[in-house]
Coordinates of N, CA, C and O in Angstrom, one line a residue:
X744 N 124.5 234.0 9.1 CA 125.8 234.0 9.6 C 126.4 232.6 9.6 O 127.6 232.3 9.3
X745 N 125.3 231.7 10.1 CA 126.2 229.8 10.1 C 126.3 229.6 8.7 O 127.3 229.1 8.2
X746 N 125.4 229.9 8.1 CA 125.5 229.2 6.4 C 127.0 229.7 6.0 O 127.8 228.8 5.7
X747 N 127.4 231.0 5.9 CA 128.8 231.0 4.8 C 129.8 230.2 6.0 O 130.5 229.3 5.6
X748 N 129.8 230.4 7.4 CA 130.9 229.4 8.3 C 130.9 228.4 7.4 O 131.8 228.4 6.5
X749 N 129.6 227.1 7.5 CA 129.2 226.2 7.3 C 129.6 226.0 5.7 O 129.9 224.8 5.4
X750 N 129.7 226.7 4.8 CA 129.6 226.6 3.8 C 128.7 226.0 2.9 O 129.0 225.2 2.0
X751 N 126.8 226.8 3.4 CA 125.9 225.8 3.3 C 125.6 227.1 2.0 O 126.0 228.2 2.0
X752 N 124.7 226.5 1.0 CA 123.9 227.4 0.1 C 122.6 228.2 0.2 O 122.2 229.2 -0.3
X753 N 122.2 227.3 1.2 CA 120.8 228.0 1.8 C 120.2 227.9 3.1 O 120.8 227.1 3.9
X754 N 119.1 228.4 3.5 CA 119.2 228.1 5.1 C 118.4 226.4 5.7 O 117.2 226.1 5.6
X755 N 119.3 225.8 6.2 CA 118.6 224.7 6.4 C 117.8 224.6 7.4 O 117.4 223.5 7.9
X756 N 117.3 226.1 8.1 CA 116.6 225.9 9.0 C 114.9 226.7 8.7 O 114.3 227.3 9.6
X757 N 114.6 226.5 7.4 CA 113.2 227.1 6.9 C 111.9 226.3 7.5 O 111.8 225.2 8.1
X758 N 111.3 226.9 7.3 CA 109.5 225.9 7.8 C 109.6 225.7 6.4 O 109.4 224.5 6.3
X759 N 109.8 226.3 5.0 CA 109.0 226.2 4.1 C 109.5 224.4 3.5 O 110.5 223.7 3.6
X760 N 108.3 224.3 2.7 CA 107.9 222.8 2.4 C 108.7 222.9 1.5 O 108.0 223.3 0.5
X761 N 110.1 222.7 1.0 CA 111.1 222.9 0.1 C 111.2 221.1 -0.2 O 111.4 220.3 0.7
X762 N 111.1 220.6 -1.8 CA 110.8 219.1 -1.8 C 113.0 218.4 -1.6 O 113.5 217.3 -1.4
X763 N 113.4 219.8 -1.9 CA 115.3 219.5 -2.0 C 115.8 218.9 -0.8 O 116.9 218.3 -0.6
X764 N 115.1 219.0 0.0 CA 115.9 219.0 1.6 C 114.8 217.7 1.9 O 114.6 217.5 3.1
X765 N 114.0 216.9 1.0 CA 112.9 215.8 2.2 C 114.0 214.9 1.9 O 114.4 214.8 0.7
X766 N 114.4 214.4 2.9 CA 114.6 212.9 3.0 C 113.7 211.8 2.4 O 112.5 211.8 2.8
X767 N 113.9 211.0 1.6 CA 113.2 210.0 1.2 C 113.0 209.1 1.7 O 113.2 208.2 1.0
X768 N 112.6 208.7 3.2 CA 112.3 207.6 3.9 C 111.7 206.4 2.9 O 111.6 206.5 1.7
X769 N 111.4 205.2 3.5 CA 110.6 204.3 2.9 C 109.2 204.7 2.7 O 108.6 204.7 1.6
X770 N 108.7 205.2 3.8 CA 107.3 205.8 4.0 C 106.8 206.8 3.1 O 105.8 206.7 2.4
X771 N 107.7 208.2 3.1 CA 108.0 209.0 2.2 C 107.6 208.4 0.5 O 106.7 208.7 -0.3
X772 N 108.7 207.6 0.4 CA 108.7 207.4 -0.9 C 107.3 206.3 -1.6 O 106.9 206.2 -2.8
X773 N 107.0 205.8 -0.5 CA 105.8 204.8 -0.5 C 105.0 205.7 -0.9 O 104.6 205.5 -2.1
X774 N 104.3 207.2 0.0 CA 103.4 208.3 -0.1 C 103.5 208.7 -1.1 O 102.5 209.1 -1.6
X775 N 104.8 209.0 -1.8 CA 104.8 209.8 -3.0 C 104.5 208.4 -4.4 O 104.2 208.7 -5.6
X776 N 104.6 207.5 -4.1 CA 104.6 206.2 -5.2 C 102.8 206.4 -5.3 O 102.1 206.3 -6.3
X777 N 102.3 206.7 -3.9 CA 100.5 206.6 -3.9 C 100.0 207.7 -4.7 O 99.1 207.7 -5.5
X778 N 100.8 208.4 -4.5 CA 99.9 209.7 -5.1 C 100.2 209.8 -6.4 O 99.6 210.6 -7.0
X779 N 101.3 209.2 -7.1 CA 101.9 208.7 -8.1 C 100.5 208.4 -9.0 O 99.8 208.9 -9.9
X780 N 100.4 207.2 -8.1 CA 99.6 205.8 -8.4 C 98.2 206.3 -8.9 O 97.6 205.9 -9.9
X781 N 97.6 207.3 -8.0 CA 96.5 208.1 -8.2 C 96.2 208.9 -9.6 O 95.3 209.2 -10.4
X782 N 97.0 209.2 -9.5 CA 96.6 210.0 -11.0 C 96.9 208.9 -12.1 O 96.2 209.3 -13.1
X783 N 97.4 207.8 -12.3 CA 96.9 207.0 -13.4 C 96.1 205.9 -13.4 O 96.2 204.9 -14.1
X784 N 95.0 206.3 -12.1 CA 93.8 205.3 -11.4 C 92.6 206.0 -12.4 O 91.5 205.5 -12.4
X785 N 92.9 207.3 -13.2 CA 92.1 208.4 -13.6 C 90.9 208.6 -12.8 O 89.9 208.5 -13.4
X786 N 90.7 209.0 -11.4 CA 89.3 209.4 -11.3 C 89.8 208.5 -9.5 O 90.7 207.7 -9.1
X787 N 88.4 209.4 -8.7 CA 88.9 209.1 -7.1 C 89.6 209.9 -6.5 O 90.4 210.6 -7.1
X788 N 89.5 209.9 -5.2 CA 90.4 210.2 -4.3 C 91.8 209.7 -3.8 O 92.1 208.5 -4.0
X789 N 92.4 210.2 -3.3 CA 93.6 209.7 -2.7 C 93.8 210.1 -1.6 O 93.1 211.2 -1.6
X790 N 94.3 210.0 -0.2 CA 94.3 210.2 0.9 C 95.9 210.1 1.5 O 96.4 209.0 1.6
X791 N 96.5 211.2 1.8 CA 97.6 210.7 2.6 C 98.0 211.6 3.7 O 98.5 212.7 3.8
X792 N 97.6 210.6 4.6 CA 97.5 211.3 6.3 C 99.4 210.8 6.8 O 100.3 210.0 6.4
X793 N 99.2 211.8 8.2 CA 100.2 211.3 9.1 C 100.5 212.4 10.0 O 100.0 213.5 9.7
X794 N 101.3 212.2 11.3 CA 101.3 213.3 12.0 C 101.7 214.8 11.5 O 102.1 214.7 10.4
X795 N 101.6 216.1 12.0 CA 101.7 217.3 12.3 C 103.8 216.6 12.1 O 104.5 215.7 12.7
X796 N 104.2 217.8 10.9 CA 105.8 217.8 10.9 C 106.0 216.1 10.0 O 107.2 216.1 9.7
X797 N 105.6 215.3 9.8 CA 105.9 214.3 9.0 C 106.4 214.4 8.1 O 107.2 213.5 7.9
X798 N 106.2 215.6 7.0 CA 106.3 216.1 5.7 C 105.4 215.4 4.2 O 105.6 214.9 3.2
X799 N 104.1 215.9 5.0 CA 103.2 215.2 4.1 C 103.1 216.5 2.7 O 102.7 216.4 1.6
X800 N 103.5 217.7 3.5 CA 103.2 218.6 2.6 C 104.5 218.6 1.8 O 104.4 218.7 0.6
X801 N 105.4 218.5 2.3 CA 107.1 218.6 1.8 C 107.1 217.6 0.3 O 107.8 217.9 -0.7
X802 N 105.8 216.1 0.4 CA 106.1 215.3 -0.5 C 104.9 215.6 -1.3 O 104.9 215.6 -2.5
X803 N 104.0 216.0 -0.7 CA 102.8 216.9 -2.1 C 103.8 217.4 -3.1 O 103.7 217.2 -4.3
X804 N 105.1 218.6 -2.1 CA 105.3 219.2 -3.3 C 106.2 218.8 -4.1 O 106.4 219.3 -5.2
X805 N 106.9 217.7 -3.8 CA 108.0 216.7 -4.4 C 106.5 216.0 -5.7 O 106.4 216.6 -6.7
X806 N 105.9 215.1 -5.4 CA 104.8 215.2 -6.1 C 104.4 216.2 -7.0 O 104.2 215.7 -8.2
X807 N 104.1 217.5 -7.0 CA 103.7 218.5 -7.7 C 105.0 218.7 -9.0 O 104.8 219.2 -10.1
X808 N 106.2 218.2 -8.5 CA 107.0 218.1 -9.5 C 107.5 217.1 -10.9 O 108.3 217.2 -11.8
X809 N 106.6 216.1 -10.4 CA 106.4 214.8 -11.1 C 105.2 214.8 -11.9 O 104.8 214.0 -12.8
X810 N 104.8 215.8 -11.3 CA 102.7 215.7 -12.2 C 103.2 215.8 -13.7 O 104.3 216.4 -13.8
X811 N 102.7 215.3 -14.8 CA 102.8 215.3 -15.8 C 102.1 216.7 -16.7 O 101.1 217.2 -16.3
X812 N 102.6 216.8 -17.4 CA 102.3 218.0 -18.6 C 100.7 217.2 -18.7 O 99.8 217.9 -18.2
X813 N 100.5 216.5 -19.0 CA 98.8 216.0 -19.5 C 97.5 216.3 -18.1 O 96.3 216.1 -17.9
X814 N 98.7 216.9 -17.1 CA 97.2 216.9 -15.8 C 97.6 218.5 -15.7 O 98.6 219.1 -16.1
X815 N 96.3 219.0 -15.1 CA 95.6 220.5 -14.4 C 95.8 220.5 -13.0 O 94.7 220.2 -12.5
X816 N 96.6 220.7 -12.2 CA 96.5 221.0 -11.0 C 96.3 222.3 -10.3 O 97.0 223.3 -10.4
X817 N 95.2 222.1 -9.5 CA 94.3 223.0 -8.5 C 95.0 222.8 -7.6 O 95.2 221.7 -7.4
X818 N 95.7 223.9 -6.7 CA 95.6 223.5 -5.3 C 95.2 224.5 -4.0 O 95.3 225.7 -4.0
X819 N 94.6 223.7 -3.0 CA 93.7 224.6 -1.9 C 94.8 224.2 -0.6 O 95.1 223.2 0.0
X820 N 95.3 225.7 -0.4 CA 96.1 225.5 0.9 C 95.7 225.8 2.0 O 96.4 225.7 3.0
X821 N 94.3 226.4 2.0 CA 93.3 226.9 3.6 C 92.1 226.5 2.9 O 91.5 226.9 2.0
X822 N 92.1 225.2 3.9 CA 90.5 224.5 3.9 C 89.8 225.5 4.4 O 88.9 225.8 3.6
X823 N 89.7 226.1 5.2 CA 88.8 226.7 6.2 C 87.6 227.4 5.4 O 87.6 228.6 5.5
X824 N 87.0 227.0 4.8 CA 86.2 227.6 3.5 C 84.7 227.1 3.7 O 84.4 226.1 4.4
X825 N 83.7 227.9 2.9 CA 82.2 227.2 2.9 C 82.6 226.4 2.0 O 83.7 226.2 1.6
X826 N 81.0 225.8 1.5 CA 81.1 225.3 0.3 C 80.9 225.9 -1.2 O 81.1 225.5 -2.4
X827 N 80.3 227.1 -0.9 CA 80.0 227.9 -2.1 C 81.7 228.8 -2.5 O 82.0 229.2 -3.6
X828 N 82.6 229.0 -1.1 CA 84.0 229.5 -1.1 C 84.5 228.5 -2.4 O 84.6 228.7 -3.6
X829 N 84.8 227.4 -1.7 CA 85.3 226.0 -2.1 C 85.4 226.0 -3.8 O 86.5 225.8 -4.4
X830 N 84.1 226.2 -4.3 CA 83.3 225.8 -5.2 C 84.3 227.8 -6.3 O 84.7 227.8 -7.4
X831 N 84.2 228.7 -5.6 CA 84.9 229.7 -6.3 C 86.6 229.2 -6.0 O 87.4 229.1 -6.9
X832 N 86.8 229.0 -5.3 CA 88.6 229.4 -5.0 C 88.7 227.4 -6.2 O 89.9 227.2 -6.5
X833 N 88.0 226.5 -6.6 CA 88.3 225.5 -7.2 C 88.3 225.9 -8.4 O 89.2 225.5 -9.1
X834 N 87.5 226.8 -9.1 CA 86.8 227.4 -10.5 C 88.1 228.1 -10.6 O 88.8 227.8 -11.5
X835 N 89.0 229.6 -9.3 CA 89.7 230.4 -9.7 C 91.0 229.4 -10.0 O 91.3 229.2 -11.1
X836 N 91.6 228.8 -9.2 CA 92.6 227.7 -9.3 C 92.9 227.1 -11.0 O 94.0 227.0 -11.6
X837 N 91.5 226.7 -11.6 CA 91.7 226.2 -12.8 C 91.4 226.9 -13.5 O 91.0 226.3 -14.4
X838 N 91.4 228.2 -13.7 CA 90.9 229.2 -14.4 C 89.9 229.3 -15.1 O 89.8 229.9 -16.2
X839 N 88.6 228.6 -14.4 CA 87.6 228.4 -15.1 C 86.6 230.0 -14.7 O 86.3 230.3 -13.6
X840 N 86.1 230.7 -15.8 CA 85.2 232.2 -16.3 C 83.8 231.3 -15.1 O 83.5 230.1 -15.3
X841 N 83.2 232.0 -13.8 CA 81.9 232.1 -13.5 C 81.5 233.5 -13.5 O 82.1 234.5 -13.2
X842 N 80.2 233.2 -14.1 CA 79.5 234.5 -14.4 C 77.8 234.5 -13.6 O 77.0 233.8 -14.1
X843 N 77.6 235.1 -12.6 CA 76.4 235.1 -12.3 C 75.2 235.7 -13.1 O 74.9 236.7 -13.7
X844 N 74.4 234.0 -12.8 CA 73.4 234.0 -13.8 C 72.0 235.2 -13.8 O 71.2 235.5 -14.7
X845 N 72.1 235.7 -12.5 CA 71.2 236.8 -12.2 C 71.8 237.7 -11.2 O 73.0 237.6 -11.0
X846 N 70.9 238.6 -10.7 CA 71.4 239.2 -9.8 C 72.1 239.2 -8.5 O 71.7 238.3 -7.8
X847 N 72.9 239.8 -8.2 CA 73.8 239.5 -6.9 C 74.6 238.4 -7.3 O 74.7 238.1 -8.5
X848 N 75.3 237.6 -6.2 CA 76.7 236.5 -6.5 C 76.5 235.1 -7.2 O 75.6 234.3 -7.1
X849 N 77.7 235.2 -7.9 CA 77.4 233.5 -8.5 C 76.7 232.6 -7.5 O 76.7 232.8 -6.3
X850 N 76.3 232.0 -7.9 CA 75.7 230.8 -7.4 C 76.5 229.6 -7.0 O 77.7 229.6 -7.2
X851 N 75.9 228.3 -6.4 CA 76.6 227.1 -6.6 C 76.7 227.0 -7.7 O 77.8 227.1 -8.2
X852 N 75.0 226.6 -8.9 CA 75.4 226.4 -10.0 C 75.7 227.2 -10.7 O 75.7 226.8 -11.9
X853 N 76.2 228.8 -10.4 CA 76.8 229.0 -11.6 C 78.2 228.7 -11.6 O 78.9 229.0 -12.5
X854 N 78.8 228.1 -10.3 CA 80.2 227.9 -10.6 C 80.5 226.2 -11.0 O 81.5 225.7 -11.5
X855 N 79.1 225.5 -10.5 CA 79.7 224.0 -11.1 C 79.6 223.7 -12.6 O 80.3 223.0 -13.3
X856 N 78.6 224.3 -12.9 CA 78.0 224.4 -14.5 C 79.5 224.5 -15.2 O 80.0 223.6 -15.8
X857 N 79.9 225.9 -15.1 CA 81.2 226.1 -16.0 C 82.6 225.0 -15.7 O 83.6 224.7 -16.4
X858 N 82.3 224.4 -14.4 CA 83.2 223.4 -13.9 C 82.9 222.0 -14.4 O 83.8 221.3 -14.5
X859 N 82.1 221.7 -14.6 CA 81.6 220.3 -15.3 C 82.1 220.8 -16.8 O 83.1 220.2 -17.2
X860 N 81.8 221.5 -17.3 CA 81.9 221.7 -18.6 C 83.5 222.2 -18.8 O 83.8 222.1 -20.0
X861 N 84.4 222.5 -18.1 CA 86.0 222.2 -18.2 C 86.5 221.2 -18.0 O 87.7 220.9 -18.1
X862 N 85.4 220.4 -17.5 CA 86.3 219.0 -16.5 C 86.0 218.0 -17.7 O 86.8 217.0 -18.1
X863 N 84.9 218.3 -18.1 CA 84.8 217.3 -19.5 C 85.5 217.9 -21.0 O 85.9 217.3 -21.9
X864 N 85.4 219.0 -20.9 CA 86.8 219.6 -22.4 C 88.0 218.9 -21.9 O 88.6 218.4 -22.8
X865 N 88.5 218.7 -20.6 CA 89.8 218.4 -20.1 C 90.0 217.1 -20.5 O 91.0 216.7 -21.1
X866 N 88.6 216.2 -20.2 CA 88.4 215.0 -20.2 C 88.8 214.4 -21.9 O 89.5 213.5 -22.3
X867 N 87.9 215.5 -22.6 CA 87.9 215.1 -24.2 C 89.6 215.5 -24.7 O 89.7 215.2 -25.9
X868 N 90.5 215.8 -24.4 CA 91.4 216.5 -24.7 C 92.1 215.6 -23.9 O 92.9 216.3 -23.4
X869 N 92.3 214.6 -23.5 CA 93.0 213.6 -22.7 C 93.7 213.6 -21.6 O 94.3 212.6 -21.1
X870 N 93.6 214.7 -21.2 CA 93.9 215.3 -19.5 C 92.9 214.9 -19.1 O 91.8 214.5 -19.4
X871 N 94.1 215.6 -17.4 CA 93.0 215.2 -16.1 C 93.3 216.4 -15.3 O 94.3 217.1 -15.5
X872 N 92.3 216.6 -14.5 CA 92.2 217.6 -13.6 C 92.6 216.8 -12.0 O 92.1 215.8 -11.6
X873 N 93.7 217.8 -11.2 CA 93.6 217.3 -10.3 C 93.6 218.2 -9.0 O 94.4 219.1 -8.9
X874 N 92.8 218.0 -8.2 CA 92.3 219.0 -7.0 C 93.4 218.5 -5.7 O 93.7 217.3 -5.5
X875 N 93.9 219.4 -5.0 CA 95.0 218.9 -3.8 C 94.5 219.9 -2.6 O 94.9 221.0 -2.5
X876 N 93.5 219.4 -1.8 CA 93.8 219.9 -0.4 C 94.9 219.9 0.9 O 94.7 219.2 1.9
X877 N 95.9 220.6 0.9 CA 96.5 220.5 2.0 C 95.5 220.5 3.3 O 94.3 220.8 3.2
X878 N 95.8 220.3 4.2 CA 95.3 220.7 5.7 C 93.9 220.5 5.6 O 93.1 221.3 6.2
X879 N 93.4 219.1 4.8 CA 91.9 218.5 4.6 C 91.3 218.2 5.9 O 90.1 218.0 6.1
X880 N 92.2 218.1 6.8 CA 91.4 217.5 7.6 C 90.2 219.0 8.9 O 89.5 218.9 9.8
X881 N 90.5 219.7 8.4 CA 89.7 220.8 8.6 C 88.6 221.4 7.7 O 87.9 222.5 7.8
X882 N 88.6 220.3 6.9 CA 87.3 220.7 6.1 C 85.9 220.6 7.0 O 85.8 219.7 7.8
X883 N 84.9 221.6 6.8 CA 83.6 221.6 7.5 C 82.9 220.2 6.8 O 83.2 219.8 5.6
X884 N 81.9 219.4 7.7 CA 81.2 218.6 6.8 C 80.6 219.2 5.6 O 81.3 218.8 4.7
X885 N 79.7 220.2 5.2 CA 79.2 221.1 4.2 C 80.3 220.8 3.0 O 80.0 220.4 1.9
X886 N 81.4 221.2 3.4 CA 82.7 221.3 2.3 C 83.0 219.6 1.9 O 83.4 219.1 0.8
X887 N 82.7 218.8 3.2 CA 83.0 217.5 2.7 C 81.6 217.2 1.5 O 82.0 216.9 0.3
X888 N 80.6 217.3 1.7 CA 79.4 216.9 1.0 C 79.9 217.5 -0.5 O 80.0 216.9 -1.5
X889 N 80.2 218.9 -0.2 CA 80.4 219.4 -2.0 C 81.6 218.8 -2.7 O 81.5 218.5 -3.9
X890 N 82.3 218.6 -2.2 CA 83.2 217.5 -3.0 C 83.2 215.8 -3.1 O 84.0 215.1 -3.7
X891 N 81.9 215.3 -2.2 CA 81.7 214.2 -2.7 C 80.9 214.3 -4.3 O 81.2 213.7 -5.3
X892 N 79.7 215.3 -4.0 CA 79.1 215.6 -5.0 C 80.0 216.1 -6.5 O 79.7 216.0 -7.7
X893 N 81.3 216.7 -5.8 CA 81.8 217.0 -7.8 C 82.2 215.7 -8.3 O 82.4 215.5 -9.5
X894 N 82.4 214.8 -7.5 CA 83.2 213.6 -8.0 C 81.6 212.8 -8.4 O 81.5 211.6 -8.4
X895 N 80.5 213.6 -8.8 CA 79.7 212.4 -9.4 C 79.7 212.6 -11.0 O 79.0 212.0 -11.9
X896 N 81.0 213.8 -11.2 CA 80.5 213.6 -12.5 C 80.9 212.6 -13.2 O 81.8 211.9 -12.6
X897 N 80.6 212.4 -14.4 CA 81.0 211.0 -15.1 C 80.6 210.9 -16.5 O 79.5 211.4 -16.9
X898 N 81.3 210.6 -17.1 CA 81.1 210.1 -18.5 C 80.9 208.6 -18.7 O 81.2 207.7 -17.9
X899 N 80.4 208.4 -19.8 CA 80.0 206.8 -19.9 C 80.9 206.0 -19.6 O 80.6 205.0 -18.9
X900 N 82.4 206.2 -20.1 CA 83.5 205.3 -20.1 C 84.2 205.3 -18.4 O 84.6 204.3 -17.8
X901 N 84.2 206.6 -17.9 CA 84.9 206.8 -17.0 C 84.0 207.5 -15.7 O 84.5 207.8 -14.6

């Protein structure tokens, strides 16, 4: 009803993380310069905290729109996961095939196996893969351990 009064296009009063409507504060644009910055550090984490309503998610997705054609982006919007979840909803994200190696459910390794081995085709192919937890800070320790551990893979150079 206010929008056509107002003569607005859309509703300016959404929750959703729409990147058209963030204000580019200093801080904002700092946060988005980091995560910038991150992906041509090739390899590592990035971290970008701040209060509840800040628009940390708002500039992920302003970010998400800058990612370059040469990166893979994964993204996890409900941490609330094990580590063997984690380890499938990361594999489904990048469309990486797990197949259990024996009876009953994949395994850990059968989903890191096929994931090391995309992360380094990605790697040889001159891309990068990039994993984005929203709402990280609700990861279980368990979930924190398995993602210190994916980040050991490594090639000689990198």
């Amino acid at each position: 009803m206010y929008a056509g009064y107002f003569g607005l296009r859309g509703n300016p009063f959404s929750i959703a993380p729409d990147p058209r409507y963030l204000f580019m504060s200093e801080r904002h644009r700092e946060a988005l310069a980091h995560l910038l910055y991150g992906l041509q550090g090739s390899g590592g984490i990035v971290l970008l905290t701040g209060d509840i309503g800040t628009g940390k998610t708002t500039v992920f997705r302003c970010f998400l729109e800058q990612v370059p054609d040469t990166c893979q982006v994964a993204y996890i919007f409900n941490p609330k996961l094990s580590a063997t979840e984690l380890l499938r909803v990361i594999c489904d994200e990048f469309g990486v095939l797990v197949q259990a190696s024996g009876p009953g459910p994949a395994t850990d390794k059968d989903h890191i196996d096929p994931l090391n081995a995309f992360l380094l085709d990605l790697h040889a192919q001159g891309r990068q893969a990039v994993l984005v937890i929203d709402e990280a800070q609700n990861l279980s320790p368990d979930v924190l351990e398995q993602l210190r551990l994916l980040t050991n893979l490594e090639t000689a150079e990198r």
